[in-house]
Each structure stands twice: as C-alpha cells, then as structure tokens.
Amino acid sequence: MEIFTAEQQQQLLMVKGINRLTRNELAKEIGVSLPTMSKLINTPTPMAVQSSIYQRLEDWLNTNVTAKQD
C-alpha cells in the first residue's frame, strides 16, 4: 500500500480540468476503474491505495503535470 496525498489529488484534478477530461476518460487514461477514480477524486486525503494503482497514478501525473509546466 502507498499513500495518495492531497497534493497528488490536487494535481490530478488540475490536469483533469485543464484537459476537460471526464472521470471515465481519466480512469481509462490512467488504467483504473471508474469507481476507483471516483474514490481518488472524492475521498479526503491522505488515503492508502494499492501499490499498482499508486504507480500508475504517479507515472501519469509525472508525464502530464511536467508537460503542462513546460
């Protein structure tokens, strides 16, 4: 298990908004289920998530947040 932080949740929501992605589109891009994506967006942080989900999120955030800052 890994800890999903408030900063990561904020970055996720920021990129979601900038790209005008729906929850379903975001879930597909990251490779998680829609219920999991809803929990990641709506549940107060910090929260524990499975290591595999955390890694997918980290990889996606690193690619997308870095791209938006360039």
PDB file of C-alpha atoms in Angstrom:
ATOM      1  CA  MET A   1       0.000   0.000   0.000  1.00  0.00           C
ATOM      2  CA  GLU A   2       1.073   3.561  -0.728  1.00  0.00           C
ATOM      3  CA  ILE A   3      -0.208   6.931   0.477  1.00  0.00           C
ATOM      4  CA  PHE A   4      -2.089   9.140  -2.010  1.00  0.00           C
ATOM      5  CA  THR A   5      -1.601  12.729  -0.817  1.00  0.00           C
ATOM      6  CA  ALA A   6      -3.626  15.925  -1.044  1.00  0.00           C
ATOM      7  CA  GLU A   7      -1.006  17.374  -3.407  1.00  0.00           C
ATOM      8  CA  GLN A   8      -1.362  14.422  -5.768  1.00  0.00           C
ATOM      9  CA  GLN A   9      -5.157  14.707  -5.633  1.00  0.00           C
ATOM     10  CA  GLN A  10      -4.924  18.415  -6.447  1.00  0.00           C
ATOM     11  CA  GLN A  11      -2.599  17.724  -9.396  1.00  0.00           C
ATOM     12  CA  LEU A  12      -4.959  15.035 -10.665  1.00  0.00           C
ATOM     13  CA  LEU A  13      -7.913  17.419 -10.538  1.00  0.00           C
ATOM     14  CA  MET A  14      -5.903  20.241 -12.113  1.00  0.00           C
ATOM     15  CA  VAL A  15      -4.847  18.172 -15.132  1.00  0.00           C
ATOM     16  CA  LYS A  16      -8.364  16.716 -15.394  1.00  0.00           C
ATOM     17  CA  GLY A  17      -9.790  20.242 -15.572  1.00  0.00           C
ATOM     18  CA  ILE A  18      -7.172  21.661 -17.931  1.00  0.00           C
ATOM     19  CA  ASN A  19      -7.741  18.801 -20.378  1.00  0.00           C
ATOM     20  CA  ARG A  20     -11.515  18.800 -19.791  1.00  0.00           C
ATOM     21  CA  LEU A  21     -11.496  15.083 -19.127  1.00  0.00           C
ATOM     22  CA  THR A  22     -14.460  13.233 -17.699  1.00  0.00           C
ATOM     23  CA  ARG A  23     -13.883  10.827 -14.829  1.00  0.00           C
ATOM     24  CA  ASN A  24     -14.358   7.956 -17.230  1.00  0.00           C
ATOM     25  CA  GLU A  25     -11.797   9.328 -19.708  1.00  0.00           C
ATOM     26  CA  LEU A  26      -9.335   9.976 -16.890  1.00  0.00           C
ATOM     27  CA  ALA A  27      -9.820   6.474 -15.489  1.00  0.00           C
ATOM     28  CA  LYS A  28      -9.147   4.956 -18.920  1.00  0.00           C
ATOM     29  CA  GLU A  29      -6.013   7.080 -19.441  1.00  0.00           C
ATOM     30  CA  ILE A  30      -4.576   6.078 -16.074  1.00  0.00           C
ATOM     31  CA  GLY A  31      -5.765   2.468 -16.252  1.00  0.00           C
ATOM     32  CA  VAL A  32      -8.056   2.288 -13.223  1.00  0.00           C
ATOM     33  CA  SER A  33     -11.753   1.541 -12.856  1.00  0.00           C
ATOM     34  CA  LEU A  34     -14.347   4.314 -12.722  1.00  0.00           C
ATOM     35  CA  PRO A  35     -15.234   3.548  -9.055  1.00  0.00           C
ATOM     36  CA  THR A  36     -11.535   3.766  -8.155  1.00  0.00           C
ATOM     37  CA  MET A  37     -11.206   7.094  -9.976  1.00  0.00           C
ATOM     38  CA  SER A  38     -14.254   8.440  -8.141  1.00  0.00           C
ATOM     39  CA  LYS A  39     -12.669   7.468  -4.815  1.00  0.00           C
ATOM     40  CA  LEU A  40      -9.382   9.108  -5.772  1.00  0.00           C
ATOM     41  CA  ILE A  41     -11.172  12.336  -6.642  1.00  0.00           C
ATOM     42  CA  ASN A  42     -13.776  12.445  -3.840  1.00  0.00           C
ATOM     43  CA  THR A  43     -12.222  10.804  -0.778  1.00  0.00           C
ATOM     44  CA  PRO A  44     -10.417  13.073   1.691  1.00  0.00           C
ATOM     45  CA  THR A  45      -6.653  12.609   1.601  1.00  0.00           C
ATOM     46  CA  PRO A  46      -4.272  11.222   2.650  1.00  0.00           C
ATOM     47  CA  MET A  47      -5.519   7.738   1.802  1.00  0.00           C
ATOM     48  CA  ALA A  48      -3.947   4.348   1.266  1.00  0.00           C
ATOM     49  CA  VAL A  49      -4.098   2.912  -2.245  1.00  0.00           C
ATOM     50  CA  GLN A  50      -2.762  -0.281  -3.788  1.00  0.00           C
ATOM     51  CA  SER A  51       0.843  -0.035  -4.934  1.00  0.00           C
ATOM     52  CA  SER A  52      -0.076  -0.860  -8.547  1.00  0.00           C
ATOM     53  CA  ILE A  53      -2.680   1.914  -8.693  1.00  0.00           C
ATOM     54  CA  TYR A  54      -0.316   4.341  -6.994  1.00  0.00           C
ATOM     55  CA  GLN A  55       2.391   3.610  -9.565  1.00  0.00           C
ATOM     56  CA  ARG A  56       0.006   4.167 -12.487  1.00  0.00           C
ATOM     57  CA  LEU A  57      -1.088   7.465 -10.941  1.00  0.00           C
ATOM     58  CA  GLU A  58       2.490   8.588 -10.317  1.00  0.00           C
ATOM     59  CA  ASP A  59       3.547   7.726 -13.863  1.00  0.00           C
ATOM     60  CA  TRP A  60       0.545   9.560 -15.329  1.00  0.00           C
ATOM     61  CA  LEU A  61       0.989  12.599 -13.084  1.00  0.00           C
ATOM     62  CA  ASN A  62       4.719  12.798 -13.825  1.00  0.00           C
ATOM     63  CA  THR A  63       4.016  12.775 -17.558  1.00  0.00           C
ATOM     64  CA  ASN A  64       1.050  15.154 -17.519  1.00  0.00           C
ATOM     65  CA  VAL A  65       2.000  17.662 -14.814  1.00  0.00           C
ATOM     66  CA  THR A  66       5.515  18.037 -16.228  1.00  0.00           C
ATOM     67  CA  ALA A  67       4.113  18.531 -19.731  1.00  0.00           C
ATOM     68  CA  LYS A  68       1.785  21.302 -18.512  1.00  0.00           C
ATOM     69  CA  GLN A  69       4.644  23.162 -16.793  1.00  0.00           C
ATOM     70  CA  ASP A  70       6.883  23.299 -19.904  1.00  0.00           C
TER      71      ASP A  70
END
